[in-house]
Coordinates of C-alpha atoms and ligand atoms in Angstrom, one line a residue:
Chain A
M16 CA 20.2 43.3 6.1
S17 CA 23.6 44.7 5.3
N18 CA 25.0 44.8 1.8
Q19 CA 27.8 42.5 2.9
E20 CA 25.3 39.9 4.0
I21 CA 23.6 40.1 0.6
Q22 CA 26.9 39.8 -1.1
E23 CA 27.7 36.7 0.9
L24 CA 24.4 35.1 -0.1
E25 CA 25.1 35.9 -3.7
V26 CA 28.5 34.2 -3.5
K27 CA 26.8 31.2 -1.9
A28 CA 24.2 31.1 -4.7
K29 CA 27.0 31.1 -7.3
E30 CA 28.7 28.3 -5.5
I31 CA 25.4 26.3 -5.5
R32 CA 25.1 27.0 -9.2
R33 CA 28.6 25.6 -9.8
W34 CA 27.7 22.5 -7.9
I35 CA 24.5 22.1 -9.8
I36 CA 26.5 22.1 -13.1
K37 CA 29.2 19.8 -11.8
M38 CA 26.8 17.2 -10.3
L39 CA 24.6 17.1 -13.3
A40 CA 27.6 16.8 -15.7
E41 CA 28.9 14.0 -13.6
A42 CA 25.5 12.3 -13.5
G43 CA 25.0 12.8 -17.2
S44 CA 21.3 13.4 -16.6
G45 CA 19.0 15.6 -14.7
H46 CA 17.3 19.0 -14.8
P47 CA 19.5 22.1 -14.8
G48 CA 17.1 24.8 -16.0
G49 CA 14.6 24.7 -13.1
A50 CA 17.3 24.1 -10.5
L51 CA 19.2 27.2 -11.6
S52 CA 16.0 29.3 -11.6
C53 CA 15.2 28.6 -8.0
T54 CA 18.8 28.6 -6.7
D55 CA 18.6 32.2 -5.2
I56 CA 15.4 31.4 -3.4
I57 CA 16.8 28.2 -1.9
T58 CA 20.0 29.9 -1.0
A59 CA 18.2 32.6 0.9
L60 CA 16.1 30.1 2.7
Y61 CA 18.9 27.9 3.8
F62 CA 21.6 30.5 4.6
K63 CA 19.5 33.4 5.9
I64 CA 15.8 32.7 6.5
M65 CA 15.2 29.2 7.9
N66 CA 15.9 28.0 11.4
H67 CA 17.5 24.6 11.0
K68 CA 20.3 22.6 12.5
P69 CA 22.3 20.6 9.9
D70 CA 23.9 18.5 12.7
N71 CA 20.4 17.6 14.0
P72 CA 18.2 17.3 10.8
K73 CA 15.2 16.1 12.8
W74 CA 15.2 18.9 15.3
E75 CA 11.6 19.3 16.2
D76 CA 11.4 23.1 15.9
R77 CA 13.1 23.4 12.6
D78 CA 11.5 25.3 9.8
R79 CA 10.4 22.9 7.0
F80 CA 11.2 23.2 3.4
V81 CA 9.3 21.3 0.7
L82 CA 10.6 21.3 -2.9
S83 CA 7.4 20.5 -4.7
K84 CA 9.1 20.6 -8.1
G85 CA 11.3 17.6 -7.1
H86 CA 13.2 17.6 -10.4
S87 CA 15.0 20.7 -9.2
C88 CA 16.6 18.7 -6.4
P89 CA 20.2 19.5 -7.4
A90 CA 19.7 23.0 -6.0
L91 CA 18.4 21.6 -2.8
Y92 CA 21.0 18.9 -2.5
S93 CA 23.8 21.5 -2.9
A94 CA 22.2 23.8 -0.3
L95 CA 22.0 20.9 2.1
A96 CA 25.6 19.8 1.5
L97 CA 26.9 23.4 1.9
S98 CA 24.9 23.8 5.1
G99 CA 26.6 20.7 6.5
Y100 CA 24.0 18.0 6.3
F101 CA 26.5 15.8 4.4
P102 CA 29.9 16.2 2.7
T103 CA 29.9 18.0 -0.7
S104 CA 31.8 15.0 -2.1
E105 CA 28.4 13.1 -2.0
L106 CA 27.1 15.5 -4.6
M107 CA 29.1 13.8 -7.2
R108 CA 27.1 10.6 -6.6
L109 CA 23.8 12.2 -7.7
R110 CA 21.6 9.7 -9.5
K111 CA 24.1 6.8 -9.1
L112 CA 23.3 3.4 -7.8
D113 CA 23.1 3.3 -4.0
S114 CA 23.7 7.0 -3.6
F115 CA 21.4 8.7 -1.1
L116 CA 20.9 11.5 -3.7
Q117 CA 18.1 10.1 -5.7
G118 CA 17.0 11.5 -9.1
H119 CA 14.1 13.1 -7.4
T120 CA 13.8 14.0 -3.7
D121 CA 13.4 11.0 -1.4
M122 CA 12.9 11.9 2.3
T123 CA 13.7 8.4 3.4
A124 CA 17.1 8.6 1.7
T125 CA 18.6 12.1 2.2
P126 CA 19.3 13.8 5.5
G127 CA 17.6 17.2 5.5
V128 CA 15.0 16.4 2.8
E129 CA 11.6 16.9 4.3
M130 CA 9.4 15.4 1.6
S131 CA 9.6 13.0 -1.3
A132 CA 8.5 14.5 -4.6
G133 CA 8.7 14.1 -8.4
S134 CA 5.1 13.8 -9.3
L135 CA 4.2 17.4 -9.7
G136 CA 1.3 19.1 -7.9
Q137 CA 1.5 17.5 -4.5
G138 CA 3.9 19.7 -2.5
L139 CA 1.6 22.5 -1.6
S140 CA -0.8 20.0 0.1
V141 CA 2.1 18.4 2.0
A142 CA 3.4 21.8 3.1
G143 CA -0.1 22.7 4.2
G144 CA -0.2 19.6 6.3
M145 CA 3.1 20.6 8.0
A146 CA 1.8 24.1 8.6
L147 CA -1.4 22.7 10.1
A148 CA 0.6 20.4 12.4
A149 CA 2.5 23.4 13.6
K150 CA -0.7 25.2 14.4
L151 CA -2.1 22.1 16.2
D152 CA 1.0 21.8 18.4
K153 CA 1.3 25.6 18.9
K154 CA 4.8 25.4 17.5
K155 CA 6.6 28.4 16.0
F156 CA 8.2 26.7 13.1
R157 CA 7.4 28.0 9.6
V158 CA 6.9 26.1 6.4
Y159 CA 8.4 27.1 3.0
V160 CA 7.6 25.5 -0.3
V161 CA 8.8 26.1 -3.9
L162 CA 6.4 25.4 -6.8
G163 CA 6.9 25.4 -10.5
D164 CA 4.9 27.7 -12.8
G165 CA 4.0 24.8 -15.0
E166 CA 3.3 22.7 -12.0
S167 CA 0.6 25.2 -11.0
Q168 CA -1.5 23.8 -13.9
E169 CA -2.2 20.8 -11.7
G170 CA -5.7 20.8 -10.1
Q171 CA -4.4 19.7 -6.8
I172 CA -2.5 23.0 -6.4
W173 CA -5.8 24.8 -6.4
E174 CA -7.4 22.4 -4.0
A175 CA -4.4 23.1 -1.7
A176 CA -4.6 26.8 -2.3
M177 CA -8.2 26.7 -1.1
A178 CA -7.4 24.5 1.9
C179 CA -4.4 26.5 3.1
A180 CA -6.5 29.7 3.0
H181 CA -9.4 28.0 4.7
Y182 CA -7.2 26.8 7.6
K183 CA -5.6 30.3 7.7
L184 CA -2.1 28.9 7.4
D185 CA -0.2 32.1 8.0
N186 CA 2.9 30.1 8.9
L187 CA 3.2 29.0 5.3
C188 CA 5.2 30.8 2.7
A189 CA 5.2 29.5 -0.8
F190 CA 7.3 30.6 -3.8
L191 CA 6.2 30.2 -7.3
D192 CA 9.3 29.9 -9.4
Y193 CA 7.9 31.8 -12.3
N194 CA 10.5 31.0 -15.0
K195 CA 7.9 31.0 -17.8
L196 CA 9.0 27.7 -19.3
Q197 CA 7.9 24.1 -18.9
I198 CA 8.9 21.0 -21.0
D199 CA 6.9 21.6 -24.1
G200 CA 7.6 25.4 -24.3
P201 CA 6.5 28.7 -22.8
V202 CA 4.0 28.2 -19.9
N203 CA 1.6 30.6 -21.4
E204 CA 1.5 28.7 -24.7
V205 CA 1.2 25.3 -23.2
M206 CA -1.5 26.3 -20.7
V207 CA -1.9 29.9 -19.7
I208 CA -1.7 30.5 -15.9
E209 CA -2.2 34.3 -15.9
P210 CA -3.4 36.2 -14.1
I211 CA -1.5 34.2 -11.5
V212 CA -1.2 36.8 -8.8
D213 CA -5.0 37.6 -9.0
K214 CA -5.7 33.9 -8.9
F215 CA -3.9 33.3 -5.6
K216 CA -5.3 36.5 -4.3
A217 CA -8.8 35.4 -5.2
F218 CA -8.1 32.1 -3.4
G219 CA -7.5 34.1 -0.2
W220 CA -3.7 34.4 -0.2
N221 CA -1.4 37.2 0.6
T222 CA 0.5 37.7 -2.6
I223 CA 3.9 39.4 -3.3
E224 CA 5.5 39.8 -6.7
I225 CA 9.3 39.9 -6.7
D226 CA 12.4 39.4 -8.8
G227 CA 13.3 35.9 -7.8
H228 CA 17.0 36.6 -8.3
D229 CA 17.2 39.6 -6.1
M230 CA 18.3 38.6 -2.5
H231 CA 16.9 41.8 -1.1
Q232 CA 13.5 41.1 -2.5
I233 CA 13.5 37.4 -1.6
I234 CA 14.2 38.3 2.0
Y235 CA 11.8 41.2 2.1
A236 CA 9.0 38.9 0.9
T237 CA 9.7 36.3 3.6
N238 CA 9.7 39.1 6.2
E239 CA 6.3 40.3 4.8
A240 CA 5.0 36.7 5.0
N241 CA 6.2 36.6 8.6
I242 CA 4.1 39.5 9.7
T243 CA 1.0 38.6 7.6
Y244 CA -1.7 37.1 9.9
G245 CA -4.6 34.9 9.0
K246 CA -3.6 33.9 5.5
P247 CA -0.7 32.1 3.7
T248 CA 1.7 34.0 1.5
M249 CA 2.4 33.2 -2.1
V250 CA 5.5 34.9 -3.5
I251 CA 5.3 35.1 -7.3
A252 CA 9.1 35.1 -8.0
H253 CA 9.9 36.1 -11.6
T254 CA 12.9 34.1 -12.5
I255 CA 14.9 33.0 -15.6
K256 CA 15.2 29.3 -16.4
G257 CA 18.9 28.4 -16.5
K258 CA 19.8 31.6 -14.7
G259 CA 23.6 32.2 -14.4
V260 CA 24.7 30.2 -17.4
S261 CA 24.3 32.3 -20.5
F262 CA 23.8 29.5 -23.0
M263 CA 21.1 27.9 -20.8
E264 CA 19.1 31.0 -19.8
G265 CA 15.6 31.0 -21.3
K266 CA 16.3 27.9 -23.2
V267 CA 13.6 25.2 -23.1
G268 CA 16.1 22.6 -24.2
Y269 CA 17.9 22.7 -20.9
H270 CA 14.9 21.7 -18.9
G271 CA 15.9 18.1 -18.6
V272 CA 19.2 17.8 -20.4
A273 CA 22.5 17.7 -18.4
P274 CA 25.5 19.8 -19.6
T275 CA 28.2 17.9 -21.5
K276 CA 31.8 18.1 -20.2
E277 CA 32.5 21.0 -22.6
E278 CA 29.4 22.8 -21.5
E279 CA 30.3 22.2 -17.9
Q280 CA 33.7 23.9 -18.5
K281 CA 32.0 26.9 -20.2
A282 CA 29.4 27.2 -17.5
L283 CA 31.9 27.0 -14.7
L284 CA 34.0 29.8 -16.2
E285 CA 30.9 32.0 -16.2
L286 CA 30.1 31.1 -12.6
E287 CA 33.7 31.9 -11.3
Chain B
M17 CA -29.3 -15.4 11.7
A18 CA -26.0 -13.8 12.8
E19 CA -25.8 -10.5 14.6
L20 CA -25.2 -7.6 12.1
M21 CA -22.8 -4.7 12.3
A22 CA -21.5 -2.2 9.8
T23 CA -17.7 -2.1 9.7
R24 CA -17.8 1.6 9.2
D25 CA -19.7 2.0 12.5
A26 CA -17.0 0.0 14.2
Y27 CA -14.5 2.4 12.6
G28 CA -16.1 5.6 13.9
E29 CA -16.5 4.2 17.4
T30 CA -12.9 3.0 17.5
L31 CA -11.6 6.3 16.3
V32 CA -13.3 8.0 19.3
K33 CA -11.7 5.5 21.7
L34 CA -8.3 6.1 20.1
G35 CA -8.8 9.8 20.2
I36 CA -9.2 9.8 24.0
E37 CA -5.9 7.7 24.4
N38 CA -3.8 9.4 21.8
K39 CA -3.7 13.1 21.4
D40 CA -1.5 12.9 18.3
I41 CA -4.4 11.3 16.3
V42 CA -5.9 13.6 13.7
V43 CA -8.8 12.6 11.4
L44 CA -9.4 13.9 7.9
D45 CA -12.3 13.5 5.6
A46 CA -13.5 14.8 2.2
D47 CA -17.1 15.6 2.7
C48 CA -18.2 12.1 3.5
S49 CA -17.8 12.2 7.3
S50 CA -21.4 11.2 8.0
S51 CA -21.1 8.2 5.8
T52 CA -17.6 7.1 6.8
R53 CA -18.5 7.7 10.4
T54 CA -15.5 10.0 11.1
S55 CA -18.3 12.3 12.2
L56 CA -18.2 10.6 15.5
F57 CA -14.7 11.7 16.0
K58 CA -15.5 15.2 14.7
E59 CA -18.2 15.6 17.4
K60 CA -15.8 14.6 20.2
F61 CA -12.7 16.2 19.0
P62 CA -13.5 19.1 16.6
D63 CA -10.0 20.5 17.0
R64 CA -8.5 17.4 15.6
F65 CA -10.9 16.9 12.7
F66 CA -10.3 18.5 9.3
N67 CA -12.6 18.4 6.4
F68 CA -11.1 19.0 3.0
G69 CA -14.2 19.2 1.0
I70 CA -14.4 17.4 -2.2
G71 CA -10.6 17.4 -2.7
E72 CA -9.3 14.0 -2.1
A73 CA -5.9 14.5 -3.7
N74 CA -5.2 17.5 -1.5
M75 CA -6.4 15.6 1.6
M76 CA -3.8 12.9 1.0
G77 CA -1.1 15.5 0.7
F78 CA -2.1 17.2 3.9
A79 CA -2.2 13.8 5.6
A80 CA 1.4 13.2 4.5
G81 CA 2.5 16.6 5.8
L82 CA 0.7 16.2 9.1
A83 CA 2.3 12.7 9.5
S84 CA 5.8 14.1 8.8
C85 CA 5.3 16.4 11.8
G86 CA 4.5 13.6 14.2
K87 CA 0.7 13.1 13.8
T88 CA -1.0 9.7 13.4
V89 CA -3.3 10.5 10.6
F90 CA -6.6 8.8 9.6
A91 CA -7.8 9.9 6.2
S92 CA -11.2 8.6 5.1
T93 CA -13.6 8.8 2.2
F94 CA -15.4 6.2 0.0
A95 CA -13.2 3.5 -1.4
V96 CA -13.5 4.7 -5.0
F97 CA -12.3 8.2 -4.2
G98 CA -9.7 7.1 -1.6
S99 CA -7.9 4.7 -4.0
A100 CA -8.1 5.1 -7.8
R101 CA -8.7 8.8 -7.8
V102 CA -5.7 9.5 -5.5
F103 CA -3.4 6.6 -6.4
D104 CA -0.6 8.9 -7.4
Q105 CA -0.9 10.9 -4.2
I106 CA -0.8 7.8 -2.1
R107 CA 2.1 6.4 -4.1
T108 CA 4.3 9.5 -4.0
S109 CA 3.3 11.3 -0.8
I110 CA 2.4 8.4 1.5
A111 CA 3.7 5.0 0.5
W112 CA 7.1 5.8 -0.8
P113 CA 8.0 8.1 2.1
K114 CA 6.4 5.6 4.6
A115 CA 4.1 8.3 6.0
N116 CA 2.2 7.5 9.2
V117 CA -1.1 7.7 7.4
K118 CA -4.0 5.3 7.7
I119 CA -6.3 5.5 4.7
V120 CA -9.5 4.0 5.9
V121 CA -12.1 3.8 3.1
T122 CA -15.7 2.7 3.4
H123 CA -18.4 1.7 0.8
A124 CA -16.0 -0.7 -0.9
G125 CA -17.3 -3.5 -3.1
I126 CA -20.6 -4.1 -4.8
S127 CA -22.5 -4.2 -1.5
V128 CA -22.7 -0.5 -1.8
G129 CA -25.8 -1.4 -3.8
E130 CA -28.1 1.0 -5.5
D131 CA -25.5 3.7 -6.2
G132 CA -24.1 1.4 -8.9
A133 CA -20.9 1.1 -10.7
S134 CA -19.5 4.6 -10.1
H135 CA -19.5 3.9 -6.4
Q136 CA -18.5 0.3 -6.3
A137 CA -14.8 0.0 -5.8
I138 CA -13.8 -3.4 -7.1
E139 CA -10.3 -2.6 -8.3
D140 CA -8.9 -0.8 -5.2
L141 CA -7.1 -3.8 -3.8
A142 CA -5.3 -4.4 -7.0
L143 CA -4.0 -0.9 -7.0
M144 CA -3.1 -0.7 -3.3
R145 CA -1.5 -4.2 -3.3
S146 CA 1.0 -3.0 -5.8
L147 CA 2.4 -0.3 -3.6
P148 CA 5.5 -1.1 -1.5
N149 CA 5.4 -0.1 2.2
L150 CA 1.6 -0.1 2.3
T151 CA -0.2 -2.7 4.5
V152 CA -3.6 -3.6 3.1
I153 CA -6.3 -4.9 5.3
V154 CA -9.9 -6.0 4.7
P155 CA -11.7 -6.7 8.0
A156 CA -14.4 -9.4 7.9
D157 CA -16.7 -7.7 10.5
G158 CA -17.0 -5.0 13.1
I159 CA -14.9 -6.7 15.7
E160 CA -12.0 -7.3 13.3
T161 CA -12.4 -3.7 12.1
E162 CA -11.9 -2.4 15.7
K163 CA -8.8 -4.6 16.2
A164 CA -7.3 -3.7 12.9
V165 CA -7.8 0.0 13.4
I166 CA -6.2 -0.1 16.8
T167 CA -3.3 -2.1 15.5
A168 CA -2.8 0.3 12.7
A169 CA -2.8 3.3 15.0
K170 CA 0.0 1.8 17.0
D171 CA 2.2 1.2 13.9
S172 CA 4.0 4.1 12.3
T173 CA 3.7 2.9 8.7
P174 CA 1.0 3.5 6.1
F175 CA -2.1 1.4 5.9
Y176 CA -5.1 1.0 3.6
I177 CA -8.1 -0.5 5.4
R178 CA -11.1 -1.3 3.4
L179 CA -14.6 -1.2 4.9
G180 CA -18.1 -1.6 3.6
R181 CA -21.3 0.3 3.8
A182 CA -23.7 -2.6 4.5
K183 CA -24.1 -4.3 7.8
F184 CA -21.9 -7.4 7.9
P185 CA -22.7 -10.5 10.0
I186 CA -20.4 -10.7 13.0
V187 CA -18.1 -13.7 12.7
F188 CA -15.6 -13.0 15.4
S189 CA -16.0 -13.1 19.2
D190 CA -14.5 -10.3 21.4
D191 CA -11.5 -12.4 22.3
Y192 CA -10.3 -12.7 18.7
E193 CA -6.7 -11.7 18.3
F194 CA -5.9 -9.8 15.2
K195 CA -2.3 -9.9 13.9
I196 CA -1.0 -8.1 10.8
G197 CA 0.0 -10.5 8.1
K198 CA -1.7 -13.5 9.7
G199 CA -4.6 -15.4 8.3
T200 CA -7.0 -17.2 10.7
I201 CA -8.5 -20.6 10.3
L202 CA -12.2 -20.2 11.1
K203 CA -13.1 -23.8 10.4
Q204 CA -10.9 -26.8 10.1
G205 CA -11.1 -29.3 7.2
N206 CA -8.8 -31.2 4.9
D207 CA -10.9 -31.7 1.7
V208 CA -10.6 -28.2 0.3
T209 CA -9.8 -24.7 1.5
I210 CA -11.9 -21.6 1.1
I211 CA -10.0 -18.3 1.6
A212 CA -12.1 -15.3 2.0
I213 CA -12.1 -11.6 2.9
G214 CA -14.6 -9.0 4.1
L215 CA -18.3 -9.7 3.6
M216 CA -17.4 -12.9 1.8
V217 CA -16.1 -14.6 5.0
F218 CA -19.6 -15.0 6.2
E219 CA -20.6 -16.5 2.8
A220 CA -17.7 -18.8 2.9
L221 CA -18.6 -20.0 6.4
Q222 CA -22.2 -20.7 5.2
A223 CA -20.9 -22.5 2.2
A224 CA -18.7 -24.7 4.4
A225 CA -21.7 -25.5 6.6
E226 CA -23.6 -26.6 3.4
L227 CA -20.7 -28.7 2.3
Q228 CA -20.4 -30.3 5.7
K229 CA -23.9 -31.7 5.2
E230 CA -22.7 -33.4 2.1
G231 CA -19.7 -34.8 3.9
I232 CA -17.2 -32.4 2.4
K233 CA -14.9 -30.9 5.0
A234 CA -13.8 -27.4 3.9
R235 CA -11.2 -25.4 5.7
V236 CA -12.1 -21.7 5.9
I237 CA -9.5 -19.1 6.2
N238 CA -10.0 -15.4 6.8
M239 CA -7.2 -13.5 5.0
S240 CA -7.9 -10.0 6.3
T241 CA -4.3 -8.9 5.6
I242 CA -4.0 -8.9 1.9
K243 CA -0.6 -7.5 2.1
P244 CA 1.7 -8.7 3.5
I245 CA -0.1 -12.0 2.8
D246 CA 0.2 -15.0 5.1
K247 CA 2.2 -17.3 2.7
D248 CA 2.6 -20.1 5.3
I249 CA -1.1 -20.6 5.9
I250 CA -1.7 -20.7 2.1
I251 CA 1.1 -23.2 1.4
Q252 CA 0.0 -25.4 4.3
A253 CA -3.6 -25.3 3.0
A254 CA -2.4 -26.3 -0.5
I255 CA -0.4 -29.2 0.9
E256 CA -3.0 -30.4 3.3
T257 CA -6.2 -29.9 1.2
G258 CA -5.0 -29.9 -2.4
A259 CA -7.6 -27.3 -3.7
I260 CA -8.4 -23.7 -3.0
V261 CA -11.3 -21.3 -3.6
T262 CA -10.9 -17.6 -3.0
C263 CA -13.8 -15.3 -2.3
E264 CA -13.7 -11.5 -2.4
E265 CA -16.0 -8.6 -3.0
H266 CA -13.6 -7.3 -5.6
S267 CA -12.6 -8.0 -9.2
I268 CA -11.1 -11.5 -9.5
I269 CA -8.2 -9.7 -11.2
G270 CA -5.5 -8.2 -8.9
G271 CA -7.1 -8.8 -5.5
L272 CA -7.1 -11.7 -3.0
G273 CA -7.5 -14.4 -5.7
S274 CA -4.4 -13.1 -7.5
A275 CA -2.4 -12.7 -4.3
V276 CA -3.2 -16.3 -3.4
A277 CA -2.4 -17.6 -6.9
E278 CA 0.9 -15.8 -6.8
V279 CA 1.9 -17.6 -3.6
L280 CA 0.7 -21.0 -4.9
V281 CA 2.4 -20.8 -8.3
E282 CA 5.8 -20.1 -6.7
N283 CA 5.5 -22.7 -4.0
N284 CA 2.9 -25.4 -4.3
P285 CA 0.5 -25.1 -7.2
V286 CA -2.9 -26.7 -6.7
A287 CA -6.3 -26.5 -8.4
M288 CA -7.9 -23.1 -7.7
K289 CA -11.0 -21.1 -8.4
R290 CA -11.7 -17.5 -7.8
I291 CA -15.1 -16.1 -6.6
G292 CA -15.5 -12.4 -7.2
V293 CA -16.5 -9.8 -9.7
K294 CA -15.6 -11.4 -13.1
D295 CA -13.9 -8.5 -15.0
R296 CA -16.9 -6.3 -15.4
F297 CA -18.2 -3.1 -13.7
G298 CA -20.9 -3.1 -11.0
L299 CA -24.6 -2.4 -11.2
S300 CA -27.4 -0.8 -9.3
G301 CA -29.4 -3.2 -7.1
K302 CA -29.9 -4.4 -3.6
P303 CA -26.6 -5.8 -2.1
D304 CA -28.0 -9.3 -1.9
E305 CA -29.4 -9.2 -5.4
L306 CA -26.0 -8.1 -6.6
L307 CA -24.2 -10.9 -4.8
E308 CA -26.6 -13.3 -6.3
R309 CA -26.3 -11.9 -9.9
F310 CA -22.5 -11.8 -9.7
E311 CA -22.5 -15.4 -8.5
M312 CA -20.9 -14.6 -5.2
K313 CA -23.4 -16.2 -2.7
S314 CA -22.6 -19.3 -0.6
T315 CA -24.4 -21.5 -3.1
H316 CA -21.9 -20.4 -5.8
I317 CA -19.0 -21.1 -3.5
V318 CA -20.4 -24.6 -2.9
Q319 CA -20.5 -25.1 -6.6
A320 CA -16.9 -23.7 -7.1
V321 CA -15.7 -26.0 -4.3
K322 CA -17.2 -29.1 -6.1
E323 CA -15.6 -28.0 -9.4
V324 CA -12.2 -27.4 -7.9
M325 CA -12.2 -30.7 -6.0
M326 CA -12.7 -32.5 -9.3
K327 CA -9.5 -31.1 -10.5
K328 CA -7.5 -32.2 -7.4
S329 CA -4.5 -34.3 -8.4
Ligands
TPP19 C1 2.3 15.0 -12.5 C2 3.5 15.2 -13.4 N1 3.3 15.3 -14.7 C3 4.3 15.5 -15.5 C4 5.7 15.4 -15.0 C5 6.8 15.5 -16.0 N2 7.5 16.8 -15.8 C6 8.7 16.9 -15.1 S1 9.2 18.5 -15.0 C7 7.9 19.1 -15.9 C8 7.8 20.5 -16.2 C9 7.7 21.4 -15.0 O1 7.6 22.7 -15.3 P1 7.6 23.7 -14.2 O2 6.7 23.4 -13.1 O3 7.5 25.1 -14.8 O4 9.1 23.5 -13.6 P2 10.5 24.3 -14.0 O5 10.3 25.1 -15.2 O6 10.8 25.1 -12.9 O7 11.5 23.2 -14.2 C10 7.0 18.0 -16.3 C11 5.8 18.2 -17.1 C12 5.8 15.3 -13.7 N3 7.0 15.2 -13.1 N4 4.7 15.2 -12.8

């Protein structure tokens, strides 16, 4: 991985962040904080790591991506548009009537979206099902999933953690977008999830702890996952909610509140 | 006495037949495989059977993921755990995305018997019927179970198929043709119509035979597809017979009775009565004792028919 490639990914991530701000400001509603925190992971996946064909979204051997925290879809929609699944102009129709960019991911509506989501806690099971299908068919594709840290309070996450390890789904690589905030405040005040690395380890996962905004580390983690046999990989990615927009960073208030037109201008200046 | 067969036995045997023909079929269970009879599939095709332990929500998610990668997925457990407990998972991961998942549940209704209220799913149809994209079927016997399961396997959309624990009397012959969304007239008659599902189809037929002796000609309809429901057959029955009694092994709220009432009230309202569990939880007891206690035997259907006929306009 050359420094130039890394820089290109960073430029792409910035572009995605700009789109997130623009589309949410235009929609007047939506969730900026969690979209901005997982942007670097999604950028790395779509522009470096995953095998996929935007001109053939249903290509059988494509790697699969599941955004379990469906409210962060602006990051995914932007990555899909910039990959070429649909024109970027569509992004400005987010959440509007008859747009194929629904408020939460709808796999029957959007080209490139692999799974519908929005009710938290279900994505890891679904991703596990995809990984199991790959094993059954002896296919080489890999499955990636992004979970929220608050989301991991759901019991189903731990049912899935157990099952993915039981079925030795080493073709599955999950990212926990550990931005430390949920709706009602800091995750560890609402419902403590620590020691989260030990928990996944105890459930039989390969675990890697990284800075989720460092492209080098994101790519390193997926490479590690790739050469880990017999168990799935959980990448605990330390992130900042609202990353990239100074007045949103670490602010619980920007979980589900769209930027105003003024805030949009301010944010876009920062993301030049 | 009619020949008996458990719908769940028919399910397990049909899965095995389907497994031979279709390599894309996978079967999931949540630690109930010996009771749901998916164990028959497990024995034949261990590589395509997956147990999820006591984790139904996760099983439904895995089902959706497998389906999205081209598998035809059968996911089974008891009706209580395969409906209410995982309603959100079915809603978000299966019905909304139109996943090719067949949720086939067993041990539905009060005929579960001695296990009592915790295990007697009498609200599942109300829940499942409210979900778009989901086809909801309640077979009346083993023969219809086989046909419904085969039909579902050939379709790529999600299904909820509700089976029982007890042995049901056989009401269909082998040449019966099952069609999604079509009710079947099992007995002709123009005085009144009895619409039934599941185990209650047999009770309805018995009631009709009793009524016949008294000169009342009851039409009996098996409405195995609860959703999409056969509106035409209901409207026709309303016009031609002027009174309807519904029979289901389910709460009278939200199931077959409600579905029929919805069609009637928007098209051709007629006098109607609902036989089923009257807004209460179940009880321990022998299946037959429970049907008697909950006033769901053929004698009660006869009574309801007489009452509803008095209201005919
Ligand atoms: C099952 C469920 N419960 C509640 C919600 C409402 N909700 C939406 S986002 C959210 C907080 C998510 O926090 P986290 O997983 O940490 O996501 P992030 O901080 O990355 O946005 C909640 C509670 C939901 N979507 N699903």
